[in-house]
Short mmCIF file of C-alpha atoms and ligand atoms in Angstrom, two decimals:
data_model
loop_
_atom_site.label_atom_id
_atom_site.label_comp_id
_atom_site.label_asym_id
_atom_site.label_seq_id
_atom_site.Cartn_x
_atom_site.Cartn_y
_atom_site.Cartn_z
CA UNK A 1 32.06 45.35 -71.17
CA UNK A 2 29.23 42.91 -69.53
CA UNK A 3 25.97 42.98 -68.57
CA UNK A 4 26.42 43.88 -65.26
CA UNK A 5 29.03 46.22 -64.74
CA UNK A 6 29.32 47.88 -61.78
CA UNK A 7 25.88 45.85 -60.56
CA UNK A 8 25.74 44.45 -57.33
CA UNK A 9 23.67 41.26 -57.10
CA UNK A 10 22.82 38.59 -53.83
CA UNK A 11 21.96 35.67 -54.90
CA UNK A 12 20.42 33.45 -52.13
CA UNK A 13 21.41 29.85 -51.26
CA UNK A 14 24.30 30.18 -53.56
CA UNK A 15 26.91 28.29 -51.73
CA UNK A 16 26.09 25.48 -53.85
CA UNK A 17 23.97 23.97 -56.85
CA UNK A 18 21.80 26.58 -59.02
CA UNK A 19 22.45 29.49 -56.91
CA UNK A 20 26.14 29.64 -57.42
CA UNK A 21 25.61 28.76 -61.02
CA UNK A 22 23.79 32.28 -61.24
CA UNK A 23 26.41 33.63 -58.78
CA UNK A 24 29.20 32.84 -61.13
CA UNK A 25 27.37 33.47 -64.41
CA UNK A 26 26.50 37.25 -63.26
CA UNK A 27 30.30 37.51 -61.92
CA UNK A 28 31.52 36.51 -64.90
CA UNK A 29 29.68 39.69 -66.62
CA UNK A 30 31.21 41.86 -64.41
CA UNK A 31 28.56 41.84 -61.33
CA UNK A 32 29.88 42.12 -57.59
CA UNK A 33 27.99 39.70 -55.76
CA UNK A 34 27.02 38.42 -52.85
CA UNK A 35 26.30 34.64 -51.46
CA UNK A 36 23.99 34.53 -49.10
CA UNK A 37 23.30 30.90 -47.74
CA UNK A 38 22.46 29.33 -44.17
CA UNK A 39 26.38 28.43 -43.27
CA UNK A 40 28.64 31.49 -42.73
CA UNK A 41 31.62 29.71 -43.41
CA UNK A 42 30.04 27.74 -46.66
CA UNK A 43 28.70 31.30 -48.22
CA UNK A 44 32.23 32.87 -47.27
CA UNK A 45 33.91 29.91 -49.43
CA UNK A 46 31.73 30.06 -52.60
CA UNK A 47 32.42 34.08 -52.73
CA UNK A 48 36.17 32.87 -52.75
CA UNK A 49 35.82 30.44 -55.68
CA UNK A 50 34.02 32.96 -57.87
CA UNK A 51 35.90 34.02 -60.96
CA UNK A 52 35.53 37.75 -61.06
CA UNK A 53 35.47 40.76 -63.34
CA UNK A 54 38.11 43.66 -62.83
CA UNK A 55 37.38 46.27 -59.90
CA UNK A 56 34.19 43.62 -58.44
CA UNK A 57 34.20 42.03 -55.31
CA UNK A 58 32.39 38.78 -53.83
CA UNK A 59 31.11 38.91 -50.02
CA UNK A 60 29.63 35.73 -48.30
CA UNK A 61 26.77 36.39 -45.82
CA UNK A 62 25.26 33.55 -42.99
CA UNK A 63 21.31 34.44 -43.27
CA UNK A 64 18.26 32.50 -43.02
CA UNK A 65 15.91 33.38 -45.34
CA UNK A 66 12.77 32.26 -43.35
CA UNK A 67 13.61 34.62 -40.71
CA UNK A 68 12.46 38.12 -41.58
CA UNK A 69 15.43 39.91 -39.49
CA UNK A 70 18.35 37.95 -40.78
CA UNK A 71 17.11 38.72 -44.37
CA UNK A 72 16.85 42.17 -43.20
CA UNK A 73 20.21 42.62 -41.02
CA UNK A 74 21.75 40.37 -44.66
CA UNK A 75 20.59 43.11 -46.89
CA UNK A 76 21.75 45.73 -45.10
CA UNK A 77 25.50 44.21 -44.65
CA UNK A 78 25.30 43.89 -47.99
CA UNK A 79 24.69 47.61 -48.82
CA UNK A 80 27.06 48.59 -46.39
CA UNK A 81 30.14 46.43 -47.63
CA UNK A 82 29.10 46.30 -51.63
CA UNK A 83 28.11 49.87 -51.67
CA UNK A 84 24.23 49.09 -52.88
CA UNK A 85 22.11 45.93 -54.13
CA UNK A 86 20.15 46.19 -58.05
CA UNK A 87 19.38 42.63 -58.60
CA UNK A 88 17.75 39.82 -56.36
CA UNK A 89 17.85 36.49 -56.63
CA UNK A 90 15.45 34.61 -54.57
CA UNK A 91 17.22 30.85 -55.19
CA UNK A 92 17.60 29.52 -51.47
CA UNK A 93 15.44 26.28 -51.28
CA UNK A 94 14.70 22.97 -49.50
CA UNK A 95 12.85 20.17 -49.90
CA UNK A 96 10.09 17.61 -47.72
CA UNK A 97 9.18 15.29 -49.87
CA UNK A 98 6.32 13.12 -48.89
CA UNK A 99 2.91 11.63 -49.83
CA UNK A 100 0.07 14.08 -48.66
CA UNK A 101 -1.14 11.58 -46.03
CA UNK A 102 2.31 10.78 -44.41
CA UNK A 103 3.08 14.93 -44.52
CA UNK A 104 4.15 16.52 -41.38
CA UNK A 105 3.05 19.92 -40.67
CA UNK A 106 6.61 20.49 -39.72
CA UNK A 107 7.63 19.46 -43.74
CA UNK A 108 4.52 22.07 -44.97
CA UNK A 109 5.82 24.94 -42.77
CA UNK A 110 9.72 24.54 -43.50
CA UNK A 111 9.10 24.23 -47.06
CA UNK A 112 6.79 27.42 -47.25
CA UNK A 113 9.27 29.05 -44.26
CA UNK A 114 12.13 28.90 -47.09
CA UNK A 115 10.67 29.35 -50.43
CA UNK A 116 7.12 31.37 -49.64
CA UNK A 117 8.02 33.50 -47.09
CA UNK A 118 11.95 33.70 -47.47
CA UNK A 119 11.52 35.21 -50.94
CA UNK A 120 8.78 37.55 -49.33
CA UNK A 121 11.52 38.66 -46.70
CA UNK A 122 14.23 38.94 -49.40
CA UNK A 123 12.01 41.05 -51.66
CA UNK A 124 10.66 43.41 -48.85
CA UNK A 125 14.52 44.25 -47.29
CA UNK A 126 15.66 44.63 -51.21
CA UNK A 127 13.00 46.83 -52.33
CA UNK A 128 13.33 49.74 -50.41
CA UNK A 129 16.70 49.95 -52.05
CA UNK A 130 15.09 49.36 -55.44
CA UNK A 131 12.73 52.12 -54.96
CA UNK A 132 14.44 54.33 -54.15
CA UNK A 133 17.38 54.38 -56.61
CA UNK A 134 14.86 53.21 -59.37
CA UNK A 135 16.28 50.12 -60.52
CA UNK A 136 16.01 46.74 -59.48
CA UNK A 137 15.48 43.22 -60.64
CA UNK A 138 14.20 40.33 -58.61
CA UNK A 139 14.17 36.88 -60.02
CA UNK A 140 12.16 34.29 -58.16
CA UNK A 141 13.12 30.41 -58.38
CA UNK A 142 9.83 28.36 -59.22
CA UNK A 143 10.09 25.07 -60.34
CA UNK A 144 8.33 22.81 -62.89
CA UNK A 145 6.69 21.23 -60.04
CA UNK A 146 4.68 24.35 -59.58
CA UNK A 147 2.32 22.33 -62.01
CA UNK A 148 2.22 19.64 -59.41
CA UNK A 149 4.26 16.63 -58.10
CA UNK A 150 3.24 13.42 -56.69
CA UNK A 151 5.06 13.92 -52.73
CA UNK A 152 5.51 17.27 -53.02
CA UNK A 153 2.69 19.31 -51.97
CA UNK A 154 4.13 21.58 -49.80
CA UNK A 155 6.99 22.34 -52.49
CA UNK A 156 4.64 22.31 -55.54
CA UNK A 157 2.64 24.90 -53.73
CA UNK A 158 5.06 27.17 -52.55
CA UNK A 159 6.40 27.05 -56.20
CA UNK A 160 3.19 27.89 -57.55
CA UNK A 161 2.72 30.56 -55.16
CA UNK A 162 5.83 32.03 -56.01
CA UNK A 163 4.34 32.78 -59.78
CA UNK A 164 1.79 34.43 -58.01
CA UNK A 165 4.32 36.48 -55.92
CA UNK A 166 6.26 37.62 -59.01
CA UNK A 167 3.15 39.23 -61.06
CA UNK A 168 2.25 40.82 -58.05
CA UNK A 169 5.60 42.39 -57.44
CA UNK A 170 5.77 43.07 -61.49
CA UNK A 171 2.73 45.25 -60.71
CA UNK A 172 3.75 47.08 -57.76
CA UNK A 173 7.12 48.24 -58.00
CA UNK A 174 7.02 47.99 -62.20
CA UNK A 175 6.64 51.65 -61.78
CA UNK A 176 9.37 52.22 -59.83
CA UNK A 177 12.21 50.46 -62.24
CA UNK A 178 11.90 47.54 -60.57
CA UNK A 179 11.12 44.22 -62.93
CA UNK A 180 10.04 40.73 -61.43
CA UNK A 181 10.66 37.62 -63.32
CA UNK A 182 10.58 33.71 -62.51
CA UNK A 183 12.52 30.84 -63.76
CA UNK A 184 11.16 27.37 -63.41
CA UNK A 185 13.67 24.63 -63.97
CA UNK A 186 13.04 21.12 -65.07
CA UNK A 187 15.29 18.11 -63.49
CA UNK A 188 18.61 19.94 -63.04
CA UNK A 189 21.45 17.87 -61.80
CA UNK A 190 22.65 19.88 -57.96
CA UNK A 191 22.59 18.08 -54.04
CA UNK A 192 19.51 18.38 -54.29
CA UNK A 193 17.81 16.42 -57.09
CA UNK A 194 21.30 14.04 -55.92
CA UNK A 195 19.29 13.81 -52.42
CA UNK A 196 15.76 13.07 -54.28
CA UNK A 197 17.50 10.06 -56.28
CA UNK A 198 18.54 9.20 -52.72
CA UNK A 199 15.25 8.60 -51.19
CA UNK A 200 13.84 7.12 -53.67
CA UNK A 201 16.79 4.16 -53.35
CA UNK A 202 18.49 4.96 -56.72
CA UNK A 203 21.54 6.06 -57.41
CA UNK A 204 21.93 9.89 -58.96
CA UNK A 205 22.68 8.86 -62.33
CA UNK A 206 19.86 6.42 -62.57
CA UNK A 207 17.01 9.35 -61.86
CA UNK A 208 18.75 11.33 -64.49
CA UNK A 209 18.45 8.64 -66.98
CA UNK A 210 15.32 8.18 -66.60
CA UNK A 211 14.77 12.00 -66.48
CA UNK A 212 16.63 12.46 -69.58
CA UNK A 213 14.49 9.60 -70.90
CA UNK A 214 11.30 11.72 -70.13
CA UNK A 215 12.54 14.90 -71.53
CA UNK A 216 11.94 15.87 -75.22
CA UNK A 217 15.87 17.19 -75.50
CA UNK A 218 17.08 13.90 -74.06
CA UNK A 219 18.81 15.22 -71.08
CA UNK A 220 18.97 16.55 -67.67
CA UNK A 221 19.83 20.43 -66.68
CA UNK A 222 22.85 21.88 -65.59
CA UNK A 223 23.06 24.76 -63.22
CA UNK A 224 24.78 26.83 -66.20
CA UNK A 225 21.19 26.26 -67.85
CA UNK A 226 19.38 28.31 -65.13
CA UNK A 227 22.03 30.73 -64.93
CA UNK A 228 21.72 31.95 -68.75
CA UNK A 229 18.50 31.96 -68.14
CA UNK A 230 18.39 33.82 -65.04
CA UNK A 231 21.25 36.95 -66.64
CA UNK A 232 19.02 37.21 -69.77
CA UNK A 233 16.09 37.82 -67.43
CA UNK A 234 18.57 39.98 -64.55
CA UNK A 235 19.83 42.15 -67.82
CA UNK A 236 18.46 45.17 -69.11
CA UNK A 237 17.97 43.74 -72.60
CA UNK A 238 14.71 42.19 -70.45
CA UNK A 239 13.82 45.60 -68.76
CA UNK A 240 10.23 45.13 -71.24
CA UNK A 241 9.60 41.68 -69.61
CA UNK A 242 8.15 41.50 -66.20
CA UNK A 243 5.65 39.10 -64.06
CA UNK A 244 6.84 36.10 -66.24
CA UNK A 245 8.15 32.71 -65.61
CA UNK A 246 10.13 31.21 -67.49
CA UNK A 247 10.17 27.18 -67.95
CA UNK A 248 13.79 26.29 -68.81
CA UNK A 249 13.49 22.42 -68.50
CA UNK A 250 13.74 21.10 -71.67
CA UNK A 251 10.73 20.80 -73.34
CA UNK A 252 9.01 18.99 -70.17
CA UNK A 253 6.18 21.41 -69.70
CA UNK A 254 4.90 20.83 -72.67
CA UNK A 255 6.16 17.27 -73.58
P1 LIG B 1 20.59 22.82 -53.37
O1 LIG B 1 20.00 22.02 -52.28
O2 LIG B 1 21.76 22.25 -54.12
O3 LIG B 1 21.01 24.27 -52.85
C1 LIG B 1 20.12 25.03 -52.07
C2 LIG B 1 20.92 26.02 -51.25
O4 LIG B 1 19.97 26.80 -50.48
C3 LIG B 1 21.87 25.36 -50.25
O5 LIG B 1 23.16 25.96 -50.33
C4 LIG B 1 21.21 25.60 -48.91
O6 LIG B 1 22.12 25.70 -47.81
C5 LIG B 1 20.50 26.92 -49.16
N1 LIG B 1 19.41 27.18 -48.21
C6 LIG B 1 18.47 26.29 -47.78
N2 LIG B 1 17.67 26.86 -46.88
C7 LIG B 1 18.09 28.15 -46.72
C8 LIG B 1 17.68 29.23 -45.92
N3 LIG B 1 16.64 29.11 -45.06
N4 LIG B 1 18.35 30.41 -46.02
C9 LIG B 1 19.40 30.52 -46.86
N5 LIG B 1 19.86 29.53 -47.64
C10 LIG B 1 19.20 28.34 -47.57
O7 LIG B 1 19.37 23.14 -54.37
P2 LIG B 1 19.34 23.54 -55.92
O8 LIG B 1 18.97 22.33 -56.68
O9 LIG B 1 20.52 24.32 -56.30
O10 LIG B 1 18.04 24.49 -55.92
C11 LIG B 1 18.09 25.90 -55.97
C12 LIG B 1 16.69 26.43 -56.23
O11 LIG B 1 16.20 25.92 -57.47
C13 LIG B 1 15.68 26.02 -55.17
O12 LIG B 1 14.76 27.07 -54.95
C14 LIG B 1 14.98 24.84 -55.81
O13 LIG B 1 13.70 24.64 -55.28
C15 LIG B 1 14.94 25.30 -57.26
N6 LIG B 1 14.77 24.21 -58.22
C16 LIG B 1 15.69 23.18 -58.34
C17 LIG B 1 15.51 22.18 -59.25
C18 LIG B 1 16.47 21.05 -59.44
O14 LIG B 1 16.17 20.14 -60.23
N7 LIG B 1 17.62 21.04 -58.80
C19 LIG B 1 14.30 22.16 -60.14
C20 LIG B 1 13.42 23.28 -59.95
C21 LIG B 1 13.66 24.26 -59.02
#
């Protein structure tokens, strides 16, 4: 028996990193799930690797996030081949990184396009499903940045605003079955904290020293630290819980 038997779940931006962390964490507790990330042929090859439970099946979708009709038409392929969606994971993310001053309004609107808006187009295509069989979960990727980041304030926004998105959703559709919960993650080791060490001339594993360094349980994340995370939250042993966000990130919120 696990957790999410007979569940279907999409997990966005899961063809690599965090999201297919969560992908295969939720698979491996019996969840059908399915990968929805920017490359159709990427999404279709992260389905394959997942390790499944008996009698569930994995589906890779191509859909952009940012654009309101792909996350529509995505949700909708997904109900058709899966059979239904009750659980959302809003993970699909990019960064922009730059000083305020040298910030293109091209980095602000990607960076809000992705995580701000593609989360609102996610939620809105999911939740008529939701509603109407009463039951859902949505679980919103914020970040520890949300608390602010020097060169990121276009993604420390957006990750702030997505706390704001989750209580609101906790309050609308609470009374339909539907709960709406938040992870933040500290420094957790995918492409893309690999690409940050990268621009900032270091090599990977230097940036997670020092990370480690800065973090009061001496080390960096994994993706498998999100993901328990995120099927504690996605499980109906959390169905009091709702508008929260959770900081798993090694004591750096409050160190
Ligand atoms: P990643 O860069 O390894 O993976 C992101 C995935 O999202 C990629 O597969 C990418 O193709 C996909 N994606 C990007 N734009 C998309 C779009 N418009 N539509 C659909 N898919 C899209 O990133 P990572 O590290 O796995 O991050 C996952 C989430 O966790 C993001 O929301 C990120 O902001 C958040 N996060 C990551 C942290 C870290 O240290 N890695 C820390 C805090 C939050």
């Amino acid at each position: 028996m696990g957790r999410f038997d007979g569940r279907v779940a999409i997990v966005t931006g899961a063809a690599r990193g965090i999201g297919f962390g969560i992908a295969q964490r939720f698979a491996s507790e019996g969840a059908s799930i399915a990968v929805l990330d920017l490359d159709g042929d990427a999404a279709a090859d992260a389905a394959g690797r997942l390790e499944l439970a008996d009698g569930a099946r994995a589906v890779g979708v191509a859909c952009d996030v940012a654009d309101a009709s792909s996350a529509e038409a995505a949700v909708e392929q997904v109900v058709a081949d899966l059979g239904a969606v009750h659980i959302l994971v809003n993970n699909a993310g990019v960064t922009r990184d730059n000083l305020l001053f040298k910030m293109t309004e091209d980095d602000w609107d990607t960076v809000m396009g992705v995580h701000l808006k593609g989360a609102f187009n996610m939620t809105k295509a999911a939740q008529k499903h939701f509603v109407e069989q009463k039951y859902g979960k949505v679980l919103n990727l914020s970040s520890v940045s949300a608390l602010g980041n020097r060169g990121q304030a276009n993604y420390s926004a957006a990750k702030m605003g997505i706390q704001g998105f989750t209580r609101t959703l906790a309050l609308e559709l609470g009374p339909f079955g539907v709960n709406a919960n938040a992870v933040a993650p500290g420094f957790i080791v995918t492409e893309m904290t690999d690409a940050t060490a990268r621009r900032l001339k270091m090599e990977p594993e230097e940036l997670q020293r020092l990370n480690a360094e800065s973090t009061p349980v001496r080390r960096v994340g994994q993706p498998e630290d999100i993901a328990a995370a995120a099927a504690f939250l996605c499980s109906d042993e959390a169905s009091f819980i709702t508008g929260q966000t959770l900081y798993v990130d090694g004591g750096r919120k409050v160190g």
